[in-house]
C-alpha cells in the first residue's frame, strides 16, 4: 500500500484515537495513585483531625515527571496524513526508512503497558494488601509480583512465554531495521528518489558487493 493511501490513513486515524485513549487512561491512573497516597497519609494521621482532599487537580498530575515520561512514550505513533522517508548512510551503503516503519518500532515500547495490568491481577487478591503496606511501610509493587510469578510450577512456563515475547519483539525490530524502503514497490516521495543511487541498490559488506 502507498503510505498516502486512504486505507493507510484510516489505520493511522485509528492509531491516533487509541493513542488519545491511552493518554486519558494514563492521566486517570496517576490521578488514582495520587489519591491513594493521600488516603495512606490520612490513615497514618488518623485521630489527629487530618482532612483528606479527594479532589485531585490536574496540577498534581502534571507535576510528576513520570507522567510526562510515560506520556511521551505512549504519544509515539504515526500521525495520519503525514508520511516521509529518511535516507541513512552506513559506510558506503544507503538505507531508506519510511516514517511508518520508524513509528512502528517506537510503538513497540508500549508493550510495557501490559506489565502493570499483569502486576495488578497478581497482587489484587492479596488479603489486606493496603493494611500490610501501611503497617510495614513497604510498597507491594512489581518486585513482589515477580517473586510470586517466578515460584511454583508456573515459573518455567512464565519464563518460556516471556522469552518468546521478547524474541518475537526483537525479531520484528531487527527486521524493520534491516529492510530498506526501496524494496516497497515504487516509492512516490521526493526523498525516495535516492533509491536509484548505486549505493542503495548494491551494498558493500567486507569489500564484497551484494545485490539488494
Tab-separated table of C-alpha atoms in Angstrom:
chain	number	residue	atom	x	y	z
A	1	UNK	CA	0.000	0.000	0.000
A	2	UNK	CA	1.108	3.517	-0.699
A	3	UNK	CA	1.751	5.393	2.566
A	4	UNK	CA	-0.599	8.214	1.480
A	5	UNK	CA	-3.478	5.900	0.541
A	6	UNK	CA	-6.884	6.101	2.204
A	7	UNK	CA	-6.504	2.661	3.798
A	8	UNK	CA	-3.204	3.557	5.466
A	9	UNK	CA	-4.509	6.917	6.643
A	10	UNK	CA	-7.581	5.204	8.043
A	11	UNK	CA	-5.395	2.912	10.119
A	12	UNK	CA	-3.383	5.931	11.255
A	13	UNK	CA	-6.579	7.663	12.405
A	14	UNK	CA	-7.487	4.568	14.427
A	15	UNK	CA	-3.990	4.606	15.922
A	16	UNK	CA	-4.351	8.268	16.862
A	17	UNK	CA	-7.689	7.618	18.572
A	18	UNK	CA	-6.191	4.704	20.526
A	19	UNK	CA	-3.213	6.880	21.470
A	20	UNK	CA	-5.563	9.538	22.818
A	21	UNK	CA	-7.406	6.868	24.813
A	22	UNK	CA	-4.124	5.608	26.280
A	23	UNK	CA	-3.163	9.132	27.362
A	24	UNK	CA	-6.541	9.642	29.042
A	25	UNK	CA	-6.219	6.323	30.894
A	26	UNK	CA	-2.677	7.256	31.895
A	27	UNK	CA	-3.918	10.537	33.347
A	28	UNK	CA	-6.594	8.800	35.421
A	29	UNK	CA	-4.066	6.210	36.575
A	30	UNK	CA	-1.773	8.874	38.004
A	31	UNK	CA	-4.762	10.658	39.482
A	32	UNK	CA	-5.793	7.483	41.333
A	33	UNK	CA	-2.222	6.946	42.532
A	34	UNK	CA	-2.157	10.461	43.940
A	35	UNK	CA	-5.477	9.848	45.683
A	36	UNK	CA	-4.197	6.569	47.146
A	37	UNK	CA	-1.151	8.348	48.581
A	38	UNK	CA	-3.427	10.887	50.232
A	39	UNK	CA	-5.529	8.120	51.745
A	40	UNK	CA	-2.446	6.396	53.169
A	41	UNK	CA	-1.274	9.681	54.689
A	42	UNK	CA	-4.742	10.120	56.166
A	43	UNK	CA	-4.590	6.654	57.742
A	44	UNK	CA	-1.223	7.409	59.322
A	45	UNK	CA	-2.569	10.639	60.803
A	46	UNK	CA	-5.906	9.162	61.831
A	47	UNK	CA	-7.212	10.732	65.010
A	48	UNK	CA	-5.275	13.964	64.602
A	49	UNK	CA	-8.052	15.725	62.754
A	50	UNK	CA	-6.325	15.358	59.409
A	51	UNK	CA	-8.552	16.108	56.428
A	52	UNK	CA	-8.106	14.200	53.168
A	53	UNK	CA	-8.764	16.073	49.957
A	54	UNK	CA	-10.288	13.664	47.433
A	55	UNK	CA	-10.203	16.187	44.595
A	56	UNK	CA	-7.016	15.685	42.611
A	57	UNK	CA	-6.370	18.655	40.363
A	58	UNK	CA	-4.566	18.348	37.010
A	59	UNK	CA	-1.684	20.333	38.509
A	60	UNK	CA	-0.803	17.448	40.834
A	61	UNK	CA	-0.791	15.002	37.936
A	62	UNK	CA	1.179	17.220	35.568
A	63	UNK	CA	3.782	17.962	38.226
A	64	UNK	CA	5.002	14.340	38.146
A	65	UNK	CA	7.887	13.743	35.788
A	66	UNK	CA	6.976	10.062	35.435
A	67	UNK	CA	3.651	11.054	33.914
A	68	UNK	CA	5.400	13.114	31.241
A	69	UNK	CA	7.922	10.347	30.608
A	70	UNK	CA	5.243	7.710	30.097
A	71	UNK	CA	3.149	10.184	28.143
A	72	UNK	CA	5.964	10.754	25.659
A	73	UNK	CA	6.401	7.011	25.225
A	74	UNK	CA	2.682	6.478	24.628
A	75	UNK	CA	2.490	9.501	22.328
A	76	UNK	CA	4.782	7.899	19.757
A	77	UNK	CA	2.646	6.894	16.792
A	78	UNK	CA	2.333	7.523	13.084
A	79	UNK	CA	0.112	10.601	12.616
A	80	UNK	CA	-2.454	10.488	9.800
A	81	UNK	CA	-1.856	12.298	6.529
A	82	UNK	CA	1.862	12.508	7.274
A	83	UNK	CA	4.498	10.387	5.604
A	84	UNK	CA	8.135	10.841	4.715
A	85	UNK	CA	11.292	8.865	4.149
A	86	UNK	CA	14.721	9.306	5.691
A	87	UNK	CA	17.911	8.092	3.971
A	88	UNK	CA	20.686	6.945	6.287
A	89	UNK	CA	24.255	6.264	5.250
A	90	UNK	CA	26.139	3.356	6.775
A	91	UNK	CA	29.709	3.392	5.481
A	92	UNK	CA	29.159	3.246	1.707
A	93	UNK	CA	25.652	1.821	1.947
A	94	UNK	CA	22.388	3.751	1.750
A	95	UNK	CA	19.277	2.645	3.659
A	96	UNK	CA	15.949	4.441	3.312
A	97	UNK	CA	13.422	4.162	6.119
A	98	UNK	CA	9.779	5.133	5.877
A	99	UNK	CA	8.144	7.074	8.677
A	100	UNK	CA	5.624	4.272	9.190
A	101	UNK	CA	8.421	1.796	9.826
A	102	UNK	CA	10.191	4.029	12.347
A	103	UNK	CA	6.982	4.861	14.202
A	104	UNK	CA	6.106	1.148	14.353
A	105	UNK	CA	9.435	0.406	16.029
A	106	UNK	CA	8.903	3.225	18.531
A	107	UNK	CA	5.379	1.990	19.260
A	108	UNK	CA	6.880	-1.307	20.398
A	109	UNK	CA	7.868	0.456	23.626
A	110	UNK	CA	4.169	0.478	24.539
A	111	UNK	CA	4.422	-3.194	25.391
A	112	UNK	CA	5.439	-2.144	28.888
A	113	UNK	CA	1.782	-1.168	29.429
A	114	UNK	CA	0.964	-4.872	29.655
A	115	UNK	CA	3.032	-5.313	32.800
A	116	UNK	CA	1.008	-3.036	35.153
A	117	UNK	CA	-2.114	-4.981	34.172
A	118	UNK	CA	-0.441	-8.327	34.870
A	119	UNK	CA	1.005	-6.991	38.136
A	120	UNK	CA	-2.360	-5.757	39.386
A	121	UNK	CA	-4.008	-9.079	38.504
A	122	UNK	CA	-1.378	-10.898	40.567
A	123	UNK	CA	-1.487	-8.743	43.708
A	124	UNK	CA	-5.102	-7.581	43.722
A	125	UNK	CA	-6.333	-10.701	45.571
A	126	UNK	CA	-3.763	-10.466	48.358
A	127	UNK	CA	-5.660	-10.209	51.651
A	128	UNK	CA	-5.446	-6.807	53.343
A	129	UNK	CA	-2.747	-5.613	50.980
A	130	UNK	CA	-3.227	-1.931	51.812
A	131	UNK	CA	-3.138	-2.691	55.537
A	132	UNK	CA	0.125	-4.621	55.153
A	133	UNK	CA	1.646	-1.736	53.194
A	134	UNK	CA	0.507	0.698	55.886
A	135	UNK	CA	1.894	-1.290	58.814
A	136	UNK	CA	5.175	-2.379	57.209
A	137	UNK	CA	5.730	0.846	55.218
A	138	UNK	CA	6.670	-1.368	52.266
A	139	UNK	CA	5.068	-0.808	48.879
A	140	UNK	CA	3.919	-4.046	47.254
A	141	UNK	CA	4.798	-3.485	43.626
A	142	UNK	CA	6.467	-5.134	40.633
A	143	UNK	CA	9.243	-6.826	42.616
A	144	UNK	CA	6.718	-8.606	44.811
A	145	UNK	CA	4.671	-9.630	41.756
A	146	UNK	CA	7.765	-11.069	40.072
A	147	UNK	CA	8.573	-13.114	43.152
A	148	UNK	CA	5.092	-14.607	43.015
A	149	UNK	CA	5.373	-15.371	39.296
A	150	UNK	CA	8.828	-16.962	39.497
A	151	UNK	CA	7.948	-19.620	42.022
A	152	UNK	CA	5.950	-22.800	41.872
A	153	UNK	CA	5.054	-24.872	38.856
A	154	UNK	CA	4.213	-21.919	36.611
A	155	UNK	CA	7.677	-20.372	36.863
A	156	UNK	CA	9.067	-22.350	33.914
A	157	UNK	CA	6.042	-21.585	31.724
A	158	UNK	CA	6.274	-17.885	32.592
A	159	UNK	CA	9.952	-17.819	31.615
A	160	UNK	CA	9.211	-19.574	28.313
A	161	UNK	CA	6.348	-17.213	27.457
A	162	UNK	CA	8.437	-14.178	28.404
A	163	UNK	CA	11.319	-15.409	26.264
A	164	UNK	CA	9.040	-15.972	23.271
A	165	UNK	CA	7.548	-12.476	23.566
A	166	UNK	CA	10.987	-10.865	23.844
A	167	UNK	CA	12.400	-12.864	20.921
A	168	UNK	CA	9.420	-12.083	18.691
A	169	UNK	CA	9.650	-8.398	19.532
A	170	UNK	CA	13.398	-8.320	18.925
A	171	UNK	CA	12.946	-10.140	15.610
A	172	UNK	CA	10.338	-7.614	14.490
A	173	UNK	CA	12.573	-4.660	15.363
A	174	UNK	CA	15.561	-6.284	13.631
A	175	UNK	CA	13.500	-6.931	10.507
A	176	UNK	CA	12.319	-3.304	10.419
A	177	UNK	CA	15.887	-2.065	10.798
A	178	UNK	CA	17.354	-4.202	8.032
A	179	UNK	CA	14.575	-3.669	5.478
A	180	UNK	CA	15.039	-0.633	3.244
A	181	UNK	CA	12.068	1.305	1.891
A	182	UNK	CA	13.497	0.898	-1.589
A	183	UNK	CA	12.046	-2.621	-1.517
A	184	UNK	CA	8.473	-1.310	-1.126
A	185	UNK	CA	7.391	-1.106	-4.754
A	186	UNK	CA	7.554	2.311	-6.377
A	187	UNK	CA	8.004	4.982	-3.707
A	188	UNK	CA	6.488	8.358	-4.540
A	189	UNK	CA	8.089	10.748	-2.070
A	190	UNK	CA	10.939	13.045	-3.061
A	191	UNK	CA	13.492	11.531	-0.720
A	192	UNK	CA	12.880	8.040	-2.082
A	193	UNK	CA	14.413	9.064	-5.389
A	194	UNK	CA	17.744	8.316	-3.731
A	195	UNK	CA	16.831	4.665	-4.125
A	196	UNK	CA	18.114	4.981	-7.678
A	197	UNK	CA	21.626	5.585	-6.403
A	198	UNK	CA	24.181	2.813	-6.788
A	199	UNK	CA	24.805	2.717	-3.018
A	200	UNK	CA	21.123	1.978	-2.435
A	201	UNK	CA	20.940	-0.846	-4.961
A	202	UNK	CA	24.200	-2.568	-4.082
A	203	UNK	CA	25.522	-2.899	-0.558
A	204	UNK	CA	29.196	-3.454	0.092
A	205	UNK	CA	29.940	-5.661	3.083
A	206	UNK	CA	33.516	-6.524	3.909
A	207	UNK	CA	34.743	-5.497	0.466
A	208	UNK	CA	32.197	-7.709	-1.255
A	209	UNK	CA	29.275	-6.309	-3.287
A	210	UNK	CA	25.892	-7.829	-2.679
A	211	UNK	CA	22.739	-7.123	-4.662
A	212	UNK	CA	19.972	-5.628	-2.536
